[in-house]
Coordinates of C-alpha atoms in Angstrom, one line a residue:
X1 CA -19.8 -46.1 8.8
X2 CA -16.5 -44.4 9.3
X3 CA -14.8 -44.8 12.7
X4 CA -12.0 -42.9 14.3
X5 CA -8.7 -44.7 13.4
X6 CA -6.2 -45.5 16.1
X7 CA -3.2 -43.2 15.9
X8 CA -0.4 -44.5 13.6
X9 CA 3.0 -45.2 14.9
X10 CA 5.6 -42.5 14.0
X11 CA 8.7 -43.5 12.1
X12 CA 11.9 -44.2 14.1
X13 CA 13.8 -41.1 15.4
X14 CA 16.6 -41.5 12.8
X15 CA 14.0 -41.5 10.0
X16 CA 12.3 -38.4 11.5
X17 CA 15.7 -36.6 11.5
X18 CA 16.3 -37.5 7.8
X19 CA 12.8 -36.2 7.0
X20 CA 13.5 -33.0 8.9
X21 CA 16.8 -32.6 6.9
X22 CA 14.9 -33.1 3.7
X23 CA 12.5 -30.4 4.6
X24 CA 15.2 -27.9 5.5
X25 CA 17.1 -28.6 2.3
X26 CA 13.9 -28.1 0.3
X27 CA 13.0 -24.7 2.0
X28 CA 16.6 -23.6 1.8
X29 CA 16.7 -24.2 -2.0
X30 CA 13.6 -22.2 -2.4
X31 CA 14.2 -19.3 0.1
X32 CA 17.8 -19.1 1.5
X33 CA 19.5 -17.1 -1.3
X34 CA 16.6 -14.6 -1.8
X35 CA 16.0 -14.1 2.0
X36 CA 19.7 -13.6 2.8
X37 CA 19.9 -10.9 0.1
X38 CA 16.7 -9.1 1.1
X39 CA 16.3 -6.0 3.2
X40 CA 13.3 -4.7 5.2
X41 CA 10.5 -3.4 2.9
X42 CA 8.5 -0.2 3.3
X43 CA 5.3 -2.2 3.8
X44 CA 4.9 -2.5 7.6
X45 CA 8.5 -3.5 8.2
X46 CA 9.5 0.1 8.9
X47 CA 7.1 0.9 11.7
X48 CA 6.5 -2.7 13.0
X49 CA 10.2 -3.6 13.2
X50 CA 12.8 -1.0 12.1
X51 CA 11.5 2.0 14.0
X52 CA 9.6 0.1 16.7
X53 CA 11.2 0.7 20.1
X54 CA 9.4 -2.3 21.6
X55 CA 11.5 -4.5 19.4
X56 CA 14.8 -2.9 20.3
X57 CA 15.1 -4.0 24.0
X58 CA 13.9 -6.5 26.4
X59 CA 12.7 -5.1 29.7
X60 CA 9.7 -5.0 32.0
X61 CA 8.7 -1.8 30.1
X62 CA 8.9 -3.3 26.6
X63 CA 7.2 -6.5 27.9
X64 CA 4.4 -4.4 29.2
X65 CA 4.2 -2.4 26.0
X66 CA 4.2 -5.6 23.9
X67 CA 1.1 -6.8 25.7
X68 CA -0.7 -3.5 25.7
X69 CA -0.1 -2.3 22.1
X70 CA -1.5 -3.1 18.6
X71 CA 0.5 -3.2 15.4
X72 CA -1.6 -0.9 15.0
X73 CA -4.6 -3.1 14.1
X74 CA -3.6 -6.5 15.5
X75 CA -2.9 -7.7 19.0
X76 CA 0.4 -9.7 18.6
X77 CA 2.4 -9.6 21.8
X78 CA 4.1 -12.9 21.2
X79 CA 5.2 -11.8 17.8
X80 CA 6.7 -8.7 19.3
X81 CA 8.7 -10.9 21.7
X82 CA 10.0 -13.0 18.8
X83 CA 11.2 -9.8 17.2
X84 CA 12.9 -8.8 20.4
X85 CA 14.8 -12.1 20.3
X86 CA 15.9 -11.5 16.7
X87 CA 17.1 -8.0 17.7
X88 CA 19.0 -9.5 20.6
X89 CA 20.7 -11.9 18.2
X90 CA 21.6 -9.6 15.3
X91 CA 20.3 -6.1 16.0
X92 CA 18.4 -4.8 13.0
X93 CA 20.1 -7.1 10.5
X94 CA 17.2 -8.2 8.3
X95 CA 18.8 -11.5 7.6
X96 CA 18.2 -12.7 11.2
X97 CA 14.5 -11.8 11.0
X98 CA 14.1 -13.5 7.6
X99 CA 15.9 -16.6 8.7
X100 CA 13.7 -16.8 11.7
X101 CA 10.7 -16.8 9.5
X102 CA 12.2 -19.5 7.3
X103 CA 13.0 -21.8 10.3
X104 CA 9.4 -21.3 11.6
X105 CA 8.0 -22.1 8.1
X106 CA 10.1 -25.2 7.8
X107 CA 9.0 -26.4 11.2
X108 CA 5.4 -25.6 10.3
X109 CA 5.8 -27.7 7.1
X110 CA 7.0 -30.7 9.2
X111 CA 4.0 -30.2 11.6
X112 CA 1.7 -30.1 8.5
X113 CA 3.2 -33.5 7.4
X114 CA 2.7 -34.9 10.9
X115 CA -0.9 -33.6 11.0
X116 CA -1.7 -35.0 7.6
X117 CA -0.2 -38.4 8.6
X118 CA -2.4 -38.5 11.7
X119 CA -5.5 -37.5 9.7
X120 CA -4.9 -39.8 6.7
X121 CA -3.2 -42.9 8.1
X122 CA -5.4 -46.0 7.8
X123 CA -8.0 -44.1 5.8
X124 CA -7.2 -45.8 2.6
X125 CA -8.2 -49.2 3.8
X126 CA -6.1 -52.3 4.3
X127 CA -4.5 -51.9 0.9
X128 CA -2.5 -48.9 2.0
X129 CA 0.7 -49.8 3.8
X130 CA 1.8 -47.5 6.6
X131 CA 4.9 -46.4 4.6
X132 CA 2.6 -45.2 1.7
X133 CA 0.6 -43.2 4.2
X134 CA 3.8 -41.7 5.6
X135 CA 5.1 -40.8 2.1
X136 CA 1.8 -39.2 1.1
X137 CA 1.9 -37.1 4.3
X138 CA 5.5 -36.1 3.6
X139 CA 4.5 -35.1 0.1
X140 CA 1.7 -32.9 1.6
X141 CA 4.2 -31.3 4.0
X142 CA 6.6 -30.5 1.1
X143 CA 3.7 -29.0 -0.9
X144 CA 3.1 -26.7 2.0
X145 CA 6.8 -25.9 2.3
X146 CA 7.2 -25.0 -1.3
X147 CA 3.9 -23.6 -2.3
X148 CA 4.4 -20.2 -4.0
X149 CA 1.3 -18.8 -2.3
X150 CA 3.1 -19.0 1.0
X151 CA 6.0 -16.9 -0.1
X152 CA 4.5 -13.7 1.4
X153 CA 4.2 -15.3 4.9
X154 CA 7.8 -16.5 4.7
X155 CA 9.7 -13.7 2.9
X156 CA 8.0 -10.8 4.6
X157 CA 9.4 -10.1 8.0
X158 CA 6.2 -8.5 9.1
X159 CA 4.3 -11.7 8.4
X160 CA 6.0 -13.3 11.4
X161 CA 2.6 -13.3 13.1
X162 CA 1.2 -15.7 10.4
X163 CA 4.0 -18.3 10.6
X164 CA 4.2 -18.1 14.4
X165 CA 0.5 -18.4 15.1
X166 CA 0.2 -21.3 12.6
X167 CA 3.0 -23.1 14.5
X168 CA 1.0 -23.0 17.7
X169 CA -2.3 -23.8 16.0
X170 CA -0.8 -27.0 14.6
X171 CA 0.8 -27.9 17.9
X172 CA -2.5 -27.4 19.7
X173 CA -4.4 -29.4 17.0
X174 CA -1.9 -32.3 17.2
X175 CA -2.0 -32.2 21.0
X176 CA -5.8 -32.5 20.9
X177 CA -5.6 -35.5 18.5
X178 CA -3.4 -37.3 21.0
X179 CA -5.6 -36.3 23.9
X180 CA -8.6 -37.7 22.1
X181 CA -6.7 -40.9 21.6
X182 CA -5.2 -41.5 25.0
X183 CA -7.4 -39.2 27.2
X184 CA -4.2 -37.8 28.7
X185 CA -4.6 -34.6 30.8
X186 CA -1.0 -33.7 29.8
X187 CA -1.8 -33.7 26.1
X188 CA -5.0 -31.6 26.7
X189 CA -3.1 -29.0 28.8
X190 CA -0.3 -28.8 26.3
X191 CA -2.9 -28.3 23.5
X192 CA -4.6 -25.6 25.5
X193 CA -1.3 -23.9 26.2
X194 CA -0.2 -23.9 22.6
X195 CA -3.6 -22.4 21.7
X196 CA -3.0 -19.5 24.1
X197 CA 0.4 -18.9 22.5
X198 CA -1.1 -19.0 19.0
X199 CA -3.7 -16.4 20.0
X200 CA -1.0 -14.2 21.4
X201 CA 0.9 -14.5 18.1
X202 CA -2.1 -13.6 16.0
X203 CA -5.7 -13.9 16.9
X204 CA -6.7 -15.3 13.5
X205 CA -6.3 -18.8 15.0
X206 CA -9.4 -18.3 17.2
X207 CA -11.3 -20.7 14.9
X208 CA -9.4 -23.7 16.3
X209 CA -12.2 -24.8 18.7
X210 CA -14.6 -25.0 15.7
X211 CA -12.0 -27.1 13.8
X212 CA -11.8 -29.4 16.8
X213 CA -15.5 -29.9 16.6
X214 CA -15.2 -30.4 12.9
X215 CA -12.7 -33.2 13.5
X216 CA -15.0 -34.9 16.0
X217 CA -17.8 -34.8 13.5
X218 CA -15.5 -36.2 10.8
X219 CA -14.7 -39.2 12.9
X220 CA -18.3 -39.7 14.1
X221 CA -17.3 -39.2 17.7
X222 CA -20.3 -39.9 19.9
X223 CA -21.9 -36.7 21.2
X224 CA -21.6 -36.2 24.9
X225 CA -21.3 -33.5 27.6
X226 CA -17.6 -34.3 27.8
X227 CA -17.2 -33.7 24.1
X228 CA -18.5 -30.1 24.4
X229 CA -17.2 -29.4 27.9
X230 CA -13.6 -30.0 26.8
X231 CA -14.0 -27.3 24.1
X232 CA -15.3 -24.7 26.5
X233 CA -11.8 -23.4 27.5
X234 CA -10.9 -23.1 23.9
X235 CA -14.0 -21.1 23.1
X236 CA -13.5 -18.9 26.2
X237 CA -10.0 -18.1 25.1
X238 CA -11.2 -17.3 21.5
X239 CA -13.9 -15.0 22.8
X240 CA -11.6 -13.1 25.2
X241 CA -8.7 -12.6 22.7
X242 CA -11.2 -12.0 19.9
X243 CA -12.7 -9.1 21.9
X244 CA -9.2 -7.7 22.6
X245 CA -8.4 -7.9 18.8
X246 CA -11.6 -6.1 17.8
X247 CA -10.4 -2.9 19.5
X248 CA -7.7 -2.7 16.9
X249 CA -10.0 -3.8 14.0
X250 CA -13.0 -1.6 14.9
X251 CA -12.6 0.8 12.0
X252 CA -12.1 -2.0 9.4
X253 CA -15.1 -3.9 10.7
X254 CA -17.3 -0.8 10.5
X255 CA -16.1 0.1 7.0
X256 CA -18.5 -2.1 5.1
X257 CA -22.0 -3.6 5.3
X258 CA -22.9 -7.3 5.7
X259 CA -23.7 -7.9 2.0
X260 CA -20.4 -6.4 0.9
X261 CA -18.6 -8.7 3.4
X262 CA -20.4 -11.8 2.0
X263 CA -19.8 -10.9 -1.6
X264 CA -16.1 -10.1 -1.0
X265 CA -15.7 -13.3 1.1
X266 CA -16.9 -15.4 -1.9
X267 CA -14.6 -13.5 -4.3
X268 CA -11.6 -14.0 -2.1
X269 CA -12.5 -17.7 -1.4
X270 CA -12.6 -18.5 -5.1
X271 CA -9.4 -16.5 -5.7
X272 CA -7.5 -18.4 -3.0
X273 CA -8.7 -21.7 -4.5
X274 CA -7.5 -20.6 -7.9
X275 CA -4.1 -19.6 -6.6
X276 CA -3.7 -22.8 -4.6
X277 CA -3.9 -24.8 -7.9
X278 CA -2.4 -22.2 -10.2
X279 CA 0.0 -20.0 -8.1
X280 CA 1.1 -17.5 -10.7
X281 CA 0.8 -13.7 -11.0
X282 CA 1.1 -13.3 -7.2
X283 CA 1.3 -9.8 -5.7
X284 CA 1.5 -8.1 -2.4
X285 CA -1.6 -6.1 -3.4
X286 CA -4.8 -7.3 -5.0
X287 CA -6.9 -4.1 -5.5
X288 CA -10.5 -3.8 -6.4
X289 CA -11.6 -0.3 -7.7
X290 CA -15.2 -0.9 -8.8
X291 CA -18.4 -0.8 -6.6
X292 CA -19.1 -4.0 -4.6
X293 CA -22.5 -5.1 -5.9
X294 CA -24.2 -8.4 -6.5
X295 CA -25.1 -7.3 -10.0
X296 CA -21.4 -7.3 -10.9
X297 CA -20.0 -10.5 -12.5
X298 CA -17.0 -10.1 -10.3
X299 CA -19.2 -11.0 -7.4
X300 CA -22.2 -13.0 -8.6
X301 CA -19.9 -15.6 -10.3
X302 CA -17.8 -16.3 -7.2
X303 CA -21.0 -16.4 -5.2
X304 CA -22.5 -19.0 -7.5
X305 CA -19.3 -21.0 -7.5
X306 CA -19.1 -21.1 -3.6
X307 CA -22.8 -22.1 -3.4
X308 CA -22.3 -24.9 -5.9
X309 CA -19.1 -26.1 -4.2
X310 CA -20.7 -26.1 -0.8
X311 CA -23.7 -28.0 -2.2
X312 CA -21.5 -30.6 -3.7
X313 CA -19.5 -31.0 -0.5
X314 CA -22.7 -31.4 1.5
X315 CA -23.9 -34.0 -1.0
X316 CA -20.6 -35.9 -0.6
X317 CA -21.5 -36.5 3.1
X318 CA -23.6 -39.4 1.8
X319 CA -20.4 -41.2 1.0
X320 CA -17.6 -39.8 3.2
X321 CA -16.9 -37.0 5.7
X322 CA -13.4 -36.5 4.5
X323 CA -14.2 -34.0 1.7
X324 CA -16.4 -31.9 4.0
X325 CA -13.6 -31.9 6.6
X326 CA -11.0 -30.5 4.2
X327 CA -13.4 -28.0 2.6
X328 CA -14.8 -26.6 5.8
X329 CA -11.3 -26.5 7.4
X330 CA -10.3 -24.2 4.6
X331 CA -13.4 -22.0 4.9
X332 CA -13.5 -21.8 8.7
X333 CA -9.8 -20.9 9.1
X334 CA -10.1 -18.4 6.3
X335 CA -13.3 -16.7 7.8
X336 CA -11.5 -14.3 10.1
X337 CA -9.9 -12.6 7.1
X338 CA -13.2 -11.8 5.4
X339 CA -13.5 -8.5 7.2
X340 CA -10.1 -7.2 6.2
X341 CA -10.7 -5.9 2.6
X342 CA -11.5 -2.2 3.3
X343 CA -8.3 -0.4 4.4
X344 CA -7.7 3.3 4.3
X345 CA -10.4 3.9 1.8
X346 CA -9.0 1.2 -0.6
X347 CA -10.4 -2.2 -1.3
X348 CA -8.1 -5.3 -1.4
X349 CA -9.9 -8.6 -2.0
X350 CA -7.0 -10.9 -1.0
X351 CA -3.6 -11.2 0.7
X352 CA -1.4 -14.2 0.0
X353 CA -0.6 -14.8 3.7
X354 CA -4.2 -15.2 4.6
X355 CA -4.2 -18.5 2.8
X356 CA -1.2 -19.8 4.8
X357 CA -3.1 -21.8 7.5
X358 CA -6.4 -22.4 5.5
X359 CA -4.4 -24.1 2.7
X360 CA -3.9 -27.1 4.9
X361 CA -7.6 -28.0 4.4
X362 CA -7.1 -28.1 0.6
X363 CA -3.9 -30.1 1.0
X364 CA -5.8 -32.6 3.0
X365 CA -8.3 -32.9 0.1
X366 CA -5.6 -33.3 -2.4
X367 CA -3.9 -36.1 -0.4
X368 CA -7.3 -37.8 0.3
X369 CA -8.0 -37.9 -3.5
X370 CA -4.4 -39.0 -4.1
X371 CA -4.8 -41.9 -1.6
X372 CA -8.2 -42.8 -3.2
X373 CA -6.6 -42.8 -6.7
X374 CA -3.8 -45.2 -5.5
X375 CA -6.3 -47.6 -4.0
X376 CA -8.5 -47.9 -7.0
X377 CA -6.2 -49.4 -9.5
X378 CA -7.1 -52.6 -11.3
X379 CA -5.2 -55.2 -9.3
X380 CA -1.6 -55.1 -8.1
X381 CA -0.3 -54.0 -11.5
X382 CA -2.8 -51.2 -11.8
X383 CA -1.9 -49.9 -8.3
X384 CA 1.8 -50.1 -9.2
X385 CA 1.2 -48.0 -12.4
X386 CA -0.8 -45.5 -10.5
X387 CA 1.9 -45.3 -7.8
X388 CA 4.5 -44.6 -10.5
X389 CA 2.3 -41.9 -12.0
X390 CA 1.7 -40.2 -8.6
X391 CA 5.5 -40.3 -7.8
X392 CA 6.3 -38.7 -11.2
X393 CA 3.6 -36.1 -10.9
X394 CA 4.6 -35.3 -7.3
X395 CA 8.2 -34.7 -8.4
X396 CA 7.1 -32.4 -11.3
X397 CA 4.8 -30.4 -9.0
X398 CA 7.3 -30.0 -6.3
X399 CA 10.1 -28.9 -8.7
X400 CA 7.7 -26.5 -10.4
X401 CA 6.7 -25.0 -7.0
X402 CA 10.3 -24.7 -5.9
X403 CA 11.2 -22.6 -9.0
X404 CA 8.1 -20.4 -8.7
X405 CA 8.7 -19.9 -5.0
X406 CA 12.3 -18.9 -5.6
X407 CA 11.2 -16.4 -8.2
X408 CA 8.5 -15.0 -6.0
X409 CA 10.9 -14.7 -3.0
X410 CA 13.1 -12.5 -5.2
X411 CA 10.4 -9.9 -5.5
X412 CA 10.7 -9.3 -1.8
X413 CA 14.4 -8.2 -2.2
X414 CA 13.5 -4.6 -1.5
X415 CA 10.6 -2.1 -1.7
X416 CA 11.2 -1.2 -5.3
X417 CA 11.2 -4.8 -6.5
X418 CA 8.1 -5.6 -4.3
X419 CA 5.9 -2.8 -5.6
X420 CA 7.1 -3.0 -9.2
X421 CA 6.1 -6.7 -9.1
X422 CA 2.6 -5.7 -7.9
X423 CA 2.3 -3.1 -10.7
X424 CA 3.2 -5.7 -13.3
X425 CA -0.2 -7.3 -12.7
X426 CA -2.2 -4.4 -11.3
X427 CA -0.9 -1.2 -12.8
X428 CA -3.7 0.9 -11.3
X429 CA -2.8 0.3 -7.7
X430 CA -2.7 3.7 -6.0
X431 CA -1.0 2.4 -2.9
X432 CA 1.8 0.8 -4.8
X433 CA 2.6 4.0 -6.7
X434 CA 2.3 6.0 -3.5
X435 CA 4.7 3.7 -1.6
X436 CA 7.1 3.6 -4.5
X437 CA 7.1 7.4 -4.5
X438 CA 8.1 7.5 -0.8
X439 CA 10.8 4.9 -1.3
X440 CA 12.3 6.9 -4.2
X441 CA 12.1 10.1 -2.1
X442 CA 14.1 8.4 0.7
X443 CA 16.6 7.2 -2.0
X444 CA 17.0 10.9 -3.1
X445 CA 15.4 10.2 -6.5
X446 CA 13.0 13.0 -6.4
X447 CA 12.0 13.0 -10.1
X448 CA 11.0 9.4 -9.9
X449 CA 9.1 10.1 -6.7
X450 CA 7.2 12.9 -8.3
X451 CA 6.4 10.7 -11.3
X452 CA 4.9 8.0 -9.1
X453 CA 2.9 10.5 -7.1
X454 CA 1.4 12.0 -10.3
X455 CA 0.3 8.5 -11.4
X456 CA -1.1 7.8 -7.9
X457 CA -3.1 11.0 -8.0
X458 CA -4.5 10.3 -11.4
X459 CA -5.8 6.9 -10.2
X460 CA -7.6 8.3 -7.1
X461 CA -7.1 11.6 -5.2
X462 CA -5.9 10.8 -1.7
X463 CA -4.7 13.1 1.1
X464 CA -1.6 11.0 1.6
X465 CA -0.6 11.7 -2.0
X466 CA -0.8 15.4 -1.6
X467 CA 1.1 15.3 1.8
X468 CA 3.8 13.4 -0.1
X469 CA 3.8 16.1 -2.8
X470 CA 4.1 18.7 -0.2
X471 CA 7.1 17.0 1.4
X472 CA 8.9 16.9 -1.9
X473 CA 8.2 20.6 -2.5
X474 CA 9.5 21.4 1.0
X475 CA 12.7 19.6 0.2
X476 CA 13.1 21.7 -2.9
X477 CA 12.5 24.9 -0.9
X478 CA 9.2 25.6 -2.6
X479 CA 7.2 26.5 0.4
X480 CA 4.3 28.1 -1.5
X481 CA 3.7 24.9 -3.5
X482 CA 4.0 22.8 -0.3
X483 CA 1.4 24.8 1.4
X484 CA -0.9 24.5 -1.6
X485 CA -0.5 20.7 -1.5
X486 CA -1.2 20.5 2.2
X487 CA -4.4 22.5 1.7
X488 CA -5.4 20.1 -1.1
X489 CA -4.8 17.2 1.3
X490 CA -7.0 18.9 3.9
X491 CA -9.8 19.5 1.4
X492 CA -9.8 15.8 0.5
X493 CA -9.7 14.6 4.1
X494 CA -10.4 17.4 6.7
X495 CA -9.6 14.9 9.5
X496 CA -6.1 14.0 8.3
X497 CA -3.8 15.3 11.1
X498 CA -0.6 14.6 9.1
X499 CA -1.6 17.3 6.5
X500 CA -2.3 19.9 9.3
X501 CA 0.9 19.0 11.1
X502 CA 3.0 19.5 7.9
X503 CA 1.3 22.9 7.4
X504 CA 2.1 23.9 10.9
X505 CA 5.8 23.0 10.4
X506 CA 6.0 25.4 7.4
X507 CA 4.3 28.2 9.3
X508 CA 6.8 27.6 12.1
X509 CA 9.7 27.9 9.6
X510 CA 8.2 31.1 8.3
X511 CA 8.1 32.5 11.8
X512 CA 4.3 32.6 11.7
X513 CA 4.3 31.3 15.3
X514 CA 0.7 32.1 16.1
X515 CA -0.6 30.4 13.0
X516 CA 1.6 27.4 13.7
X517 CA 0.4 27.1 17.3
X518 CA -3.2 27.3 16.1
X519 CA -2.6 24.5 13.6
X520 CA -0.8 22.3 16.2
X521 CA -3.6 22.7 18.7
X522 CA -6.1 21.7 16.0
X523 CA -4.1 18.5 15.4
X524 CA -4.4 17.6 19.0
X525 CA -8.1 18.0 18.9
X526 CA -8.2 15.5 16.0
X527 CA -5.6 13.2 17.5
X528 CA -4.5 13.8 21.2
X529 CA -1.8 11.2 20.7
X530 CA -0.1 12.8 17.7
X531 CA 3.2 13.0 19.6
X532 CA 5.2 15.2 17.2
X533 CA 2.7 18.0 17.9
X534 CA 3.6 18.2 21.6
X535 CA 7.3 18.3 20.6
X536 CA 6.7 21.1 18.2
X537 CA 4.6 23.1 20.7
X538 CA 7.5 22.7 23.1
X539 CA 9.8 24.1 20.5
X540 CA 7.5 27.1 20.1
X541 CA 7.4 27.7 23.8
X542 CA 11.2 27.5 23.9
X543 CA 11.5 30.1 21.2
X544 CA 9.3 32.3 23.3
X545 CA 11.5 31.8 26.3
X546 CA 8.8 30.0 28.3
X547 CA 10.8 27.1 29.7
X548 CA 8.2 25.7 32.1
X549 CA 5.6 25.5 29.2
X550 CA 8.2 23.9 27.0
X551 CA 9.1 21.3 29.6
X552 CA 5.4 20.5 30.1
X553 CA 5.0 19.8 26.4
X554 CA 8.1 17.7 26.2
X555 CA 7.0 15.6 29.2
X556 CA 3.6 15.2 27.6
X557 CA 5.2 14.0 24.4
X558 CA 7.1 11.4 26.5
X559 CA 4.0 10.4 28.3
X560 CA 2.3 9.7 25.0
X561 CA 5.3 8.0 23.5
X562 CA 8.1 7.1 25.9
X563 CA 10.2 6.0 22.9
X564 CA 10.2 9.4 21.1
X565 CA 14.0 10.4 21.0
X566 CA 13.5 14.0 20.0
X567 CA 11.3 14.7 23.0
X568 CA 13.9 13.2 25.4
X569 CA 16.7 15.3 23.7
X570 CA 14.7 18.5 23.9
X571 CA 13.7 17.8 27.5
X572 CA 17.4 17.3 28.2
X573 CA 18.1 20.8 26.7
X574 CA 15.5 22.3 29.1
X575 CA 16.9 20.5 32.2
X576 CA 20.5 21.4 31.2
X577 CA 19.6 25.1 31.1
X578 CA 18.1 24.7 34.6
X579 CA 21.4 23.3 35.8
X580 CA 19.8 19.9 36.5
X581 CA 22.8 18.0 35.1
X582 CA 21.9 14.5 36.3
X583 CA 18.3 14.7 34.9
X584 CA 19.6 16.2 31.7
X585 CA 22.2 13.3 31.3
X586 CA 19.4 10.8 31.8
X587 CA 17.3 12.3 29.0
X588 CA 20.3 12.6 26.6
X589 CA 21.2 9.0 27.2
X590 CA 17.7 7.9 26.6
X591 CA 17.5 9.9 23.4
X592 CA 20.8 8.3 22.2
X593 CA 19.7 4.8 23.1
X594 CA 16.5 5.2 21.1
X595 CA 18.2 6.5 18.0
X596 CA 22.0 5.9 18.2
X597 CA 22.5 6.4 14.5
X598 CA 21.3 10.0 14.8
X599 CA 22.5 10.6 18.4
X600 CA 25.5 12.9 17.7
X601 CA 23.9 16.0 19.2
X602 CA 22.9 14.1 22.4
X603 CA 26.4 12.7 22.7
X604 CA 27.9 16.2 22.3
X605 CA 25.9 17.5 25.3
X606 CA 26.7 14.3 27.3
X607 CA 30.4 14.8 26.6
X608 CA 30.3 18.3 28.0
X609 CA 28.3 17.3 31.1
X610 CA 30.4 14.2 31.9
X611 CA 33.6 16.3 31.5
X612 CA 32.1 18.9 33.8
X613 CA 31.4 16.2 36.4
X614 CA 35.1 15.0 36.0
X615 CA 33.7 11.5 35.2
X616 CA 36.7 10.1 33.3
X617 CA 35.2 6.8 32.4
X618 CA 32.0 8.1 31.0
X619 CA 33.7 11.1 29.3
X620 CA 36.1 8.7 27.5
X621 CA 33.2 6.3 26.6
X622 CA 31.1 9.2 25.2
X623 CA 34.1 10.6 23.2
X624 CA 34.6 7.1 21.6
X625 CA 30.8 6.9 20.8
X626 CA 31.0 10.3 19.1
X627 CA 34.0 9.1 17.0
X628 CA 32.0 6.1 15.9
X629 CA 29.4 8.3 14.4
X630 CA 31.8 11.1 13.4
X631 CA 35.4 9.9 13.0
X632 CA 36.6 13.4 12.2
X633 CA 35.1 15.0 15.3
X634 CA 37.8 17.4 16.5
X635 CA 36.5 18.0 20.0
X636 CA 36.3 14.3 20.9
X637 CA 39.7 13.5 19.3
X638 CA 41.4 16.4 21.0
X639 CA 39.9 15.4 24.4
X640 CA 41.0 11.8 24.1
X641 CA 44.5 12.9 22.9
X642 CA 44.8 15.2 26.0
X643 CA 43.8 12.3 28.3
X644 CA 46.5 10.1 26.7
X645 CA 49.2 12.8 27.0
X646 CA 48.3 13.1 30.7
X647 CA 48.5 9.4 31.1
X648 CA 44.9 9.2 32.2
X649 CA 44.1 6.6 29.5
X650 CA 46.1 4.3 27.4

């Protein structure tokens, strides 16, 4: 009968530092060059980081917003706070965000090695020296550090939630292991605190209390009231944060039936197992375009494989509980991702980052088998031969993983590289073509954008595709074609507020104000929080000379989104016309602070108002800010020169 092993002694501090240095060198070789030469990608990075006002300051307001907002699906307040720290250090420099991910991943890899050492040490019998256990655990940590399947979690700035939540999951798990060994209240509370932080980084770690029970079962811990009572706070936290998270995931959860979820869970499980052992042809998108049915080989075969594997694992309980622990660790931690395959009308059966934490269970199995292999040589010479073989094989695997990870990290250089890599393996991915089209549009390559939209539309008609077509035609001044595309988008999805909003803008430009107003009001019925609509209705009221109505709309826009710079600027215009200089200054300053790279108009108004108030310091400061954006600005230059001639400034 297996018994819980006493916790092994950790290596000396100097040895631990050398091990940490080894891990940082390994991850730097794999990731440092690609990540320091990468930019934000148009796949969540834009709205989650680049244009997210919560990230760009640290105040009671942004702290409140971090804990009361979704991303838009996930509840990740601690992740938002980590982004705030990155912004404080380096602004919107993507290198800072990427390096933070890399450091977190390296620390996670060290924690994985520590976890594996605690789980495996002494399990190979008396023939396994402690140093061998330690090196096996280090090998496992390096496998985690260099595995190509983890590249998405490391190289994608928006995957911070995965590396951060895993950090606290591992700290909580390790803390529980120590608590179980020494019954220390401090270890228990630290474990619980780490679990709370993990849930606040990403609620996917809510499976931890089940994993703790799994660990107790592995070690044949005697069942008792205490054993279950100590898990109750973990389960309570999981339930509370899980309910909070469901508010963001409600549409996704309701998008498919139970059978579809089971079939897709089996397909994704087999896929992750395959990629863990053969990590090639990795992509940011894994689409599935056929019906989800048990009659399809795409689903019945994975279902059979999962049933057989599970049966074999259960059978292995006759001999050891180690195999079941690793296998069910993998399945249980992967389970929260099984509902995430239906998004925006498309089906994606996997995402590389989803295997980040679950892969630890498979690594445990690999190391357990490796340990068993080492211990079953024929005598000392046989063990020595096997040890040499394991060392050589480990070196080859780690070197291969390092090269593959480096190559995969390069695909995250920019949006074009990212989506083209996806299209290499899945050329019929509508979302990849659509996102490439929008990237090319922002780059000014309208012909390439049109080409990608045409391909996307040929794969599957989607309202977003026709909205993108309309935007291109608007840029070319072809309003009639733009209107036609917006109407096509509406016919595909009558509840798409973006299509109506775009149509309203065109009517407004054509001075069809009544039609524009009717469209905008329809948008608000569909989505009362579509903030641009309030701003545009304010503009319509302003054109009609109705200042009170315009002010009401602009204030409503700010109420819906306090970080919307255009609404603050437009409200400033209203207040300035009403001779409310101080209030107008406040709104202009707010508009500029939210969008300094496009704040020239706000600064021009501020310059005039500060000069009118005879505020030399702020007038000078505003003129300098204008010249930073527009070095040739004549008004700001002349004003500063006049101040110098008068001796008012140096």
